[in-house]
Amino acid sequence: MGKTYKIAVVNGDGIGNEIVPAGVSVLQAAATKYNFEIETENFFWGAGHYLKHGIFMPEDGIDTIKKFDAIYFGAVGLPEVDDTLPAKDYTFKVRTDLEQYVNYRPVKLFAGLESPLRDKTSKDIDFVIIRENNEGEFVQNGKIMYPDTPNGLAVDTSIVTRKGVERIAHFAFKLARKRNKKVTNVTKSNTLIYSLGFWDKVMAEVAEQYPDVEYGKMYVDNASASFVLKPEVFDVIVTTNMIGDILSDLGGAIMGSLGLGGSGNINPEKDYPSMFEPIHGSAPDIAGQNVANPIGQIWSAAIMLEHLGEEEAAQNIMQAIEHTTAKGIMTRDLKGTATTTEIAESVVSFIES
Ligand code: NAI
Ligand code: MG
């Protein structure tokens, strides 16, 4: 018998309750085939938990999930709950408390899918966004004063540290060495001249340590246009927390749907468990109908297995996804008629075959 991996499963809210179980069924099929064990424990945290208990997860929630090998997560947030809370009280909390400073977000056009970019094929759309995940614009370092008066004032201050830039830079350059040896640093340092000027300076210092990797800088306005006009110029993109958040939805869009994007919030040193989740949110507009696309969630399972060292199983899941899309088995977001469970069944039956 192979290893046993203890996985904390957090469906979260909305479509999380449909796509996470779909992803777990794929994980179990891969475990059986590749002779390892996935032991799951479910945690019913999120906005639904908040409605019942006034808190997104119990006080000792982080200590509880710290003991697992990885966290498999859907998304949190419900229309009836204050939307400033999900990130602050769950997603960012896990990402920072567990030092998951890399947000790994691949963008790839699968077989059988047409990109909304008319002339682009799978040769052109194949790159990775490495989003800094612990600092930058999203540290929630700010204040609102006198909001209901003429003196109303609000401030958010982003934070960029040498350590933070160095570690995300090294991750990006090492990844590029395993891919096409090209790193594009996407910033806006011509206008955010202090924080992102410093980011660029440290990034360039690290780049010098990887002379075999081509290094370039692009501003985010140009990068957005380039995602649409010439995505083939990208291999590894390294960028800040907010820019990475925005660009990864655009990445999802050029793949054909937000529902396709998988990701990992990774602590590369493995001092803490990493968390794997799709790039999108809880999609309350389509929840409960069995129509959500589970592929981003399933891709996240493959990224998780790769991180845990089960590379063959991870590759097999990716083949199963492409086999499914190539056969035209697609959910409504891709103009298909298949349900969430039918996609999962197709992926599972490929793995079992
Ligand atoms: P969203 O990503 O949930 O949805 C945006 C659009 O994409 C919607 O039309 C939705 O139906 C569609 N979509 C998303 N995933 C899909 C899938 N798998 N299959 C088919 N269609 C899909 O973003 P939105 O609407 O801005 O946010 C909804 C809630 O999710 C909010 O409460 C927000 O705070 C939360 N959220 C949570 C995240 C997390 O937990 N990591 C990340 C982003 C948003
Ligand atoms: Mg996002």
Short mmCIF file of C-alpha atoms and ligand atoms in Angstrom, two decimals:
data_model
loop_
_atom_site.label_atom_id
_atom_site.label_comp_id
_atom_site.label_asym_id
_atom_site.label_seq_id
_atom_site.Cartn_x
_atom_site.Cartn_y
_atom_site.Cartn_z
CA MET A 1 0.00 0.00 0.00
CA GLY A 2 1.19 3.51 -0.81
CA LYS A 3 1.08 6.54 1.38
CA THR A 4 -1.98 7.95 3.11
CA TYR A 5 -2.76 11.64 2.70
CA LYS A 6 -5.00 13.40 5.17
CA ILE A 7 -7.03 16.04 3.35
CA ALA A 8 -9.17 18.72 5.02
CA VAL A 9 -12.14 19.29 2.71
CA VAL A 10 -13.84 22.68 2.86
CA ASN A 11 -16.72 22.91 0.37
CA GLY A 12 -17.52 26.45 1.40
CA ASP A 13 -20.66 27.97 -0.09
CA GLY A 14 -22.72 28.02 -3.28
CA ILE A 15 -21.39 25.75 -6.02
CA GLY A 16 -18.62 24.60 -3.64
CA ASN A 17 -21.14 22.08 -2.36
CA GLU A 18 -21.43 20.59 -5.84
CA ILE A 19 -17.96 20.87 -7.37
CA VAL A 20 -15.93 19.87 -4.30
CA PRO A 21 -17.66 16.47 -3.94
CA ALA A 22 -17.15 16.04 -7.71
CA GLY A 23 -13.43 16.71 -7.19
CA VAL A 24 -13.22 14.33 -4.23
CA SER A 25 -14.70 11.51 -6.35
CA VAL A 26 -11.91 12.09 -8.88
CA LEU A 27 -9.27 12.11 -6.13
CA GLN A 28 -10.54 8.78 -4.80
CA ALA A 29 -10.50 7.21 -8.25
CA ALA A 30 -6.91 8.38 -8.78
CA ALA A 31 -5.90 7.09 -5.33
CA THR A 32 -7.29 3.63 -6.08
CA LYS A 33 -5.56 3.46 -9.44
CA TYR A 34 -2.19 4.73 -8.20
CA ASN A 35 -2.18 2.86 -4.93
CA PHE A 36 -2.28 5.57 -2.31
CA GLU A 37 -4.98 6.59 0.15
CA ILE A 38 -6.91 9.82 0.49
CA GLU A 39 -8.43 10.23 3.92
CA THR A 40 -10.83 13.16 3.97
CA GLU A 41 -12.45 15.10 6.77
CA ASN A 42 -15.12 17.68 5.95
CA PHE A 43 -15.32 21.10 7.54
CA PHE A 44 -18.53 23.01 6.95
CA TRP A 45 -17.04 26.49 7.08
CA GLY A 46 -17.85 29.66 5.19
CA ALA A 47 -20.69 32.15 4.92
CA GLY A 48 -23.23 29.43 5.73
CA HIS A 49 -21.35 28.72 8.96
CA TYR A 50 -21.32 32.46 9.65
CA LEU A 51 -25.11 32.64 9.33
CA LYS A 52 -25.46 29.92 11.97
CA HIS A 53 -22.56 30.70 14.30
CA GLY A 54 -21.53 34.32 13.59
CA ILE A 55 -18.06 33.26 12.45
CA PHE A 56 -16.62 31.80 9.21
CA MET A 57 -14.70 29.05 10.97
CA PRO A 58 -14.16 28.16 14.62
CA GLU A 59 -11.48 30.06 16.58
CA ASP A 60 -9.20 27.03 16.46
CA GLY A 61 -9.92 26.39 12.76
CA ILE A 62 -6.39 27.16 11.58
CA ASP A 63 -4.87 24.89 14.26
CA THR A 64 -7.24 22.15 13.16
CA ILE A 65 -6.35 22.25 9.46
CA LYS A 66 -2.63 22.69 10.16
CA LYS A 67 -2.50 19.00 11.02
CA PHE A 68 -3.57 17.90 7.53
CA ASP A 69 -1.38 17.22 4.51
CA ALA A 70 -3.43 19.60 2.36
CA ILE A 71 -6.68 21.53 2.21
CA TYR A 72 -9.10 21.02 -0.66
CA PHE A 73 -11.36 24.05 -0.90
CA GLY A 74 -14.24 25.35 -3.04
CA ALA A 75 -15.07 29.01 -2.38
CA VAL A 76 -16.81 31.09 0.27
CA GLY A 77 -19.37 33.88 0.07
CA LEU A 78 -23.17 34.23 -0.03
CA PRO A 79 -25.27 37.18 -1.22
CA GLU A 80 -26.92 37.51 2.20
CA VAL A 81 -23.59 37.86 4.04
CA ASP A 82 -21.41 41.00 4.16
CA ASP A 83 -18.96 40.41 1.29
CA THR A 84 -16.05 42.09 3.08
CA LEU A 85 -15.88 39.01 5.34
CA PRO A 86 -15.15 35.92 3.19
CA ALA A 87 -11.60 36.92 2.24
CA LYS A 88 -10.73 38.47 5.60
CA ASP A 89 -12.16 35.70 7.78
CA TYR A 90 -11.40 32.65 5.69
CA THR A 91 -9.48 32.76 2.41
CA PHE A 92 -6.77 35.32 3.19
CA LYS A 93 -6.60 34.06 6.77
CA VAL A 94 -5.69 30.55 5.64
CA ARG A 95 -3.34 31.81 2.92
CA THR A 96 -1.39 34.04 5.30
CA ASP A 97 -1.53 32.05 8.56
CA LEU A 98 -0.25 29.00 6.68
CA GLU A 99 2.29 31.07 4.70
CA GLN A 100 0.91 29.98 1.35
CA TYR A 101 2.80 32.77 -0.34
CA VAL A 102 2.59 31.33 -3.86
CA ASN A 103 -0.66 31.38 -5.74
CA TYR A 104 -0.07 29.07 -8.69
CA ARG A 105 -2.60 29.61 -11.46
CA PRO A 106 -2.06 27.84 -14.76
CA VAL A 107 -3.81 28.97 -17.94
CA LYS A 108 -4.17 26.43 -20.71
CA LEU A 109 -6.57 25.78 -23.56
CA PHE A 110 -7.88 22.21 -23.31
CA ALA A 111 -8.48 19.88 -26.24
CA GLY A 112 -11.89 20.35 -27.83
CA LEU A 113 -12.42 23.83 -26.42
CA GLU A 114 -12.46 26.98 -28.45
CA SER A 115 -11.00 30.06 -26.90
CA PRO A 116 -13.07 33.22 -27.28
CA LEU A 117 -9.88 34.45 -28.95
CA ARG A 118 -10.82 33.49 -32.49
CA ASP A 119 -7.36 32.70 -33.89
CA LYS A 120 -5.70 31.20 -30.84
CA THR A 121 -5.10 27.49 -30.28
CA SER A 122 -3.66 25.38 -27.49
CA LYS A 123 -0.19 26.20 -28.83
CA ASP A 124 -0.79 29.86 -27.98
CA ILE A 125 -2.54 29.59 -24.63
CA ASP A 126 -0.28 27.78 -22.17
CA PHE A 127 1.26 29.78 -19.36
CA VAL A 128 1.24 30.12 -15.59
CA ILE A 129 0.39 33.10 -13.41
CA ILE A 130 2.41 33.18 -10.18
CA ARG A 131 0.57 35.55 -7.92
CA GLU A 132 2.16 36.82 -4.72
CA ASN A 133 -0.32 35.61 -2.12
CA ASN A 134 0.59 37.04 1.29
CA GLU A 135 1.19 40.77 0.91
CA GLY A 136 0.82 43.57 -1.64
CA GLU A 137 -2.48 45.38 -2.07
CA PHE A 138 -4.50 42.79 -0.14
CA VAL A 139 -2.98 43.00 3.35
CA GLN A 140 -6.05 44.95 4.49
CA ASN A 141 -3.95 47.57 6.16
CA GLY A 142 -6.23 50.56 6.28
CA LYS A 143 -8.88 52.61 7.91
CA ILE A 144 -12.21 54.31 7.26
CA MET A 145 -12.96 57.50 9.23
CA TYR A 146 -16.11 59.60 9.52
CA PRO A 147 -17.76 57.67 6.67
CA ASP A 148 -21.13 59.35 6.94
CA THR A 149 -19.84 62.91 7.10
CA PRO A 150 -18.41 65.38 4.58
CA ASN A 151 -14.98 64.57 6.10
CA GLY A 152 -15.23 60.91 5.11
CA LEU A 153 -11.82 59.40 4.52
CA ALA A 154 -10.51 55.94 3.62
CA VAL A 155 -7.05 54.52 3.11
CA ASP A 156 -5.55 51.14 2.13
CA THR A 157 -1.77 50.81 2.21
CA SER A 158 -0.13 47.93 0.36
CA ILE A 159 2.96 46.27 1.69
CA VAL A 160 5.92 44.98 -0.30
CA THR A 161 8.86 43.39 1.51
CA ARG A 162 12.23 42.23 0.25
CA LYS A 163 11.66 38.77 1.67
CA GLY A 164 8.21 38.60 0.07
CA VAL A 165 9.46 39.56 -3.40
CA GLU A 166 12.57 37.38 -3.23
CA ARG A 167 10.67 34.22 -2.36
CA ILE A 168 7.98 34.63 -5.01
CA ALA A 169 10.67 35.54 -7.57
CA HIS A 170 12.72 32.42 -6.83
CA PHE A 171 9.62 30.28 -7.15
CA ALA A 172 8.80 31.83 -10.54
CA PHE A 173 12.32 31.47 -11.94
CA LYS A 174 12.64 27.86 -10.76
CA LEU A 175 9.29 27.07 -12.36
CA ALA A 176 10.39 28.74 -15.60
CA ARG A 177 13.43 26.43 -15.68
CA LYS A 178 11.03 23.47 -15.86
CA ARG A 179 8.97 25.18 -18.58
CA ASN A 180 10.02 27.45 -21.44
CA LYS A 181 12.56 29.48 -19.46
CA LYS A 182 10.83 32.83 -19.63
CA VAL A 183 9.60 35.05 -16.79
CA THR A 184 7.48 38.16 -17.30
CA ASN A 185 7.19 40.45 -14.30
CA VAL A 186 3.81 42.20 -14.55
CA THR A 187 3.64 45.41 -12.49
CA LYS A 188 2.56 49.02 -12.61
CA SER A 189 5.79 50.47 -11.33
CA ASN A 190 5.62 53.49 -13.60
CA THR A 191 2.84 54.85 -11.39
CA LEU A 192 3.07 52.96 -8.09
CA ILE A 193 6.65 54.11 -8.05
CA TYR A 194 7.49 53.22 -4.43
CA SER A 195 5.96 49.84 -3.68
CA LEU A 196 6.21 48.43 -7.19
CA GLY A 197 9.45 50.26 -7.95
CA PHE A 198 10.95 48.32 -5.06
CA TRP A 199 9.24 45.13 -6.25
CA ASP A 200 10.91 45.58 -9.67
CA LYS A 201 14.32 46.28 -8.17
CA VAL A 202 14.28 43.10 -6.05
CA MET A 203 12.82 41.08 -8.93
CA ALA A 204 15.65 42.22 -11.22
CA GLU A 205 18.25 41.25 -8.59
CA VAL A 206 16.83 37.75 -8.41
CA ALA A 207 16.62 37.57 -12.22
CA GLU A 208 20.41 37.98 -12.36
CA GLN A 209 20.76 34.72 -10.47
CA TYR A 210 18.96 32.92 -13.31
CA PRO A 211 20.94 33.93 -16.42
CA ASP A 212 19.49 30.93 -18.30
CA VAL A 213 15.95 32.32 -17.93
CA GLU A 214 14.78 35.16 -20.17
CA TYR A 215 13.47 37.97 -17.99
CA GLY A 216 11.22 40.86 -18.97
CA LYS A 217 8.89 43.39 -17.42
CA MET A 218 5.44 44.39 -18.64
CA TYR A 219 2.92 46.84 -17.21
CA VAL A 220 -0.44 45.41 -16.34
CA ASP A 221 -2.37 47.54 -18.81
CA ASN A 222 -0.26 46.19 -21.64
CA ALA A 223 -0.38 42.69 -20.14
CA SER A 224 -4.21 42.76 -20.16
CA ALA A 225 -4.23 43.62 -23.83
CA SER A 226 -1.56 40.99 -24.51
CA PHE A 227 -3.64 38.26 -22.84
CA VAL A 228 -6.19 38.90 -25.58
CA LEU A 229 -3.99 39.77 -28.55
CA LYS A 230 -0.86 37.63 -28.09
CA PRO A 231 -1.10 35.20 -25.15
CA GLU A 232 1.67 33.16 -26.78
CA VAL A 233 4.29 35.61 -25.48
CA PHE A 234 3.80 34.36 -21.90
CA ASP A 235 5.40 31.43 -20.13
CA VAL A 236 5.62 32.29 -16.42
CA ILE A 237 4.06 35.52 -15.22
CA VAL A 238 5.07 36.75 -11.77
CA THR A 239 2.88 39.43 -10.29
CA THR A 240 1.37 41.03 -7.22
CA ASN A 241 -1.60 39.87 -5.21
CA MET A 242 -4.24 42.14 -6.77
CA ILE A 243 -2.90 42.18 -10.30
CA GLY A 244 -2.68 38.37 -10.17
CA ASP A 245 -6.24 38.13 -8.93
CA ILE A 246 -7.57 40.21 -11.79
CA LEU A 247 -5.41 38.70 -14.52
CA SER A 248 -6.33 35.16 -13.50
CA ASP A 249 -10.02 35.77 -14.21
CA LEU A 250 -8.95 37.06 -17.61
CA GLY A 251 -6.86 33.90 -17.94
CA GLY A 252 -9.95 31.85 -17.12
CA ALA A 253 -11.92 33.76 -19.73
CA ILE A 254 -9.44 33.09 -22.55
CA MET A 255 -9.49 29.37 -21.64
CA GLY A 256 -13.24 29.54 -22.34
CA SER A 257 -14.74 29.85 -18.85
CA LEU A 258 -13.91 30.92 -15.33
CA GLY A 259 -15.06 27.47 -14.28
CA LEU A 260 -12.01 25.87 -15.90
CA GLY A 261 -9.29 27.49 -13.81
CA GLY A 262 -7.56 25.49 -11.08
CA SER A 263 -5.03 26.77 -8.58
CA GLY A 264 -2.84 26.10 -5.59
CA ASN A 265 -2.08 28.32 -2.61
CA ILE A 266 1.31 26.88 -1.92
CA ASN A 267 3.79 26.92 0.92
CA PRO A 268 6.75 25.58 -1.07
CA GLU A 269 8.81 24.72 2.02
CA LYS A 270 5.98 22.45 3.22
CA ASP A 271 6.19 23.93 6.71
CA TYR A 272 2.40 24.16 6.51
CA PRO A 273 -0.26 22.48 4.41
CA SER A 274 -1.13 24.11 1.09
CA MET A 275 -4.68 24.83 -0.09
CA PHE A 276 -6.10 23.98 -3.51
CA GLU A 277 -9.14 25.71 -4.96
CA PRO A 278 -10.58 26.88 -8.29
CA ILE A 279 -9.85 30.47 -9.33
CA HIS A 280 -13.50 31.52 -9.22
CA GLY A 281 -15.92 32.22 -6.38
CA SER A 282 -19.03 30.52 -5.02
CA ALA A 283 -21.19 31.52 -8.03
CA PRO A 284 -24.46 31.84 -6.07
CA ASP A 285 -26.24 32.73 -9.33
CA ILE A 286 -25.97 29.11 -10.53
CA ALA A 287 -25.71 27.22 -7.24
CA GLY A 288 -27.90 24.20 -6.48
CA GLN A 289 -28.67 23.37 -10.12
CA ASN A 290 -25.94 20.81 -10.86
CA VAL A 291 -24.75 22.96 -13.78
CA ALA A 292 -21.49 24.39 -12.41
CA ASN A 293 -18.35 23.44 -14.26
CA PRO A 294 -16.25 21.27 -11.92
CA ILE A 295 -13.13 21.22 -14.11
CA GLY A 296 -11.31 24.02 -12.25
CA GLN A 297 -11.99 22.17 -9.01
CA ILE A 298 -10.79 18.89 -10.52
CA TRP A 299 -7.68 20.57 -11.96
CA SER A 300 -7.00 21.86 -8.43
CA ALA A 301 -7.05 18.24 -7.25
CA ALA A 302 -4.37 17.42 -9.83
CA ILE A 303 -2.26 20.38 -8.66
CA MET A 304 -2.68 19.10 -5.09
CA LEU A 305 -1.52 15.59 -5.99
CA GLU A 306 1.47 17.00 -7.84
CA HIS A 307 2.38 19.02 -4.74
CA LEU A 308 2.04 15.89 -2.58
CA GLY A 309 4.37 13.99 -4.91
CA GLU A 310 1.80 11.85 -6.76
CA GLU A 311 2.79 13.11 -10.18
CA GLU A 312 1.56 10.19 -12.24
CA ALA A 313 -1.88 10.43 -10.70
CA ALA A 314 -1.90 14.19 -11.32
CA GLN A 315 -1.04 13.69 -14.98
CA ASN A 316 -3.71 11.06 -15.35
CA ILE A 317 -6.34 13.46 -14.02
CA MET A 318 -5.23 16.05 -16.57
CA GLN A 319 -5.53 13.46 -19.35
CA ALA A 320 -8.99 12.57 -18.08
CA ILE A 321 -10.05 16.24 -18.17
CA GLU A 322 -8.81 16.64 -21.75
CA HIS A 323 -10.42 13.36 -22.79
CA THR A 324 -13.72 14.72 -21.47
CA THR A 325 -13.49 18.14 -23.13
CA ALA A 326 -12.24 16.56 -26.37
CA LYS A 327 -15.37 14.39 -26.46
CA GLY A 328 -17.50 17.53 -26.18
CA ILE A 329 -18.82 16.66 -22.71
CA MET A 330 -19.27 20.18 -21.39
CA THR A 331 -21.34 22.18 -18.96
CA ARG A 332 -23.58 25.14 -19.79
CA ASP A 333 -20.84 27.78 -19.42
CA LEU A 334 -19.15 26.10 -22.41
CA LYS A 335 -22.42 25.85 -24.33
CA GLY A 336 -22.83 22.18 -23.44
CA THR A 337 -25.63 20.34 -21.70
CA ALA A 338 -23.71 18.06 -19.32
CA THR A 339 -24.26 18.38 -15.59
CA THR A 340 -21.63 18.80 -12.90
CA THR A 341 -21.95 15.15 -11.95
CA GLU A 342 -21.74 13.97 -15.57
CA ILE A 343 -18.41 15.76 -16.01
CA ALA A 344 -17.09 14.13 -12.83
CA GLU A 345 -18.36 10.71 -13.96
CA SER A 346 -16.65 11.08 -17.32
CA VAL A 347 -13.34 12.03 -15.65
CA VAL A 348 -13.64 9.16 -13.15
CA SER A 349 -14.48 6.58 -15.81
CA PHE A 350 -11.44 7.60 -17.87
CA ILE A 351 -9.24 7.17 -14.78
CA GLU A 352 -10.78 3.78 -14.05
CA SER A 353 -10.42 2.55 -17.64
P1 NAI B 1 -17.74 34.09 -9.17
O1 NAI B 1 -16.41 33.62 -9.63
O2 NAI B 1 -18.39 33.30 -8.10
O3 NAI B 1 -18.76 34.14 -10.43
C1 NAI B 1 -18.54 34.97 -11.55
C2 NAI B 1 -19.33 34.44 -12.75
O4 NAI B 1 -18.71 33.24 -13.23
C3 NAI B 1 -20.75 34.07 -12.38
O5 NAI B 1 -21.61 34.39 -13.45
C4 NAI B 1 -20.71 32.57 -12.19
O6 NAI B 1 -21.90 31.90 -12.47
C5 NAI B 1 -19.61 32.15 -13.18
N1 NAI B 1 -18.88 30.97 -12.70
C6 NAI B 1 -17.97 30.95 -11.69
N2 NAI B 1 -17.55 29.69 -11.49
C7 NAI B 1 -18.21 28.91 -12.36
C8 NAI B 1 -18.21 27.50 -12.63
N3 NAI B 1 -17.45 26.66 -11.95
N4 NAI B 1 -19.01 27.04 -13.62
C9 NAI B 1 -19.78 27.87 -14.34
N5 NAI B 1 -19.82 29.21 -14.13
C10 NAI B 1 -19.06 29.72 -13.15
O7 NAI B 1 -17.54 35.61 -8.73
P2 NAI B 1 -18.53 36.67 -8.03
O8 NAI B 1 -19.89 36.52 -8.60
O9 NAI B 1 -17.83 37.95 -8.14
O10 NAI B 1 -18.54 36.28 -6.49
C11 NAI B 1 -19.51 35.43 -5.88
C12 NAI B 1 -19.09 35.18 -4.43
O11 NAI B 1 -17.88 34.42 -4.39
C13 NAI B 1 -18.83 36.46 -3.64
O12 NAI B 1 -19.36 36.28 -2.34
C14 NAI B 1 -17.32 36.55 -3.58
O13 NAI B 1 -16.83 37.22 -2.45
C15 NAI B 1 -16.95 35.07 -3.51
N6 NAI B 1 -15.59 34.77 -3.99
C16 NAI B 1 -14.89 33.86 -3.24
C17 NAI B 1 -13.63 33.46 -3.62
C18 NAI B 1 -12.92 32.47 -2.78
O14 NAI B 1 -13.49 31.93 -1.84
N7 NAI B 1 -11.67 32.16 -3.05
C19 NAI B 1 -13.00 34.00 -4.84
C20 NAI B 1 -13.85 34.93 -5.58
C21 NAI B 1 -15.09 35.29 -5.15
MG MG B 2 -10.36 36.22 -7.82
#
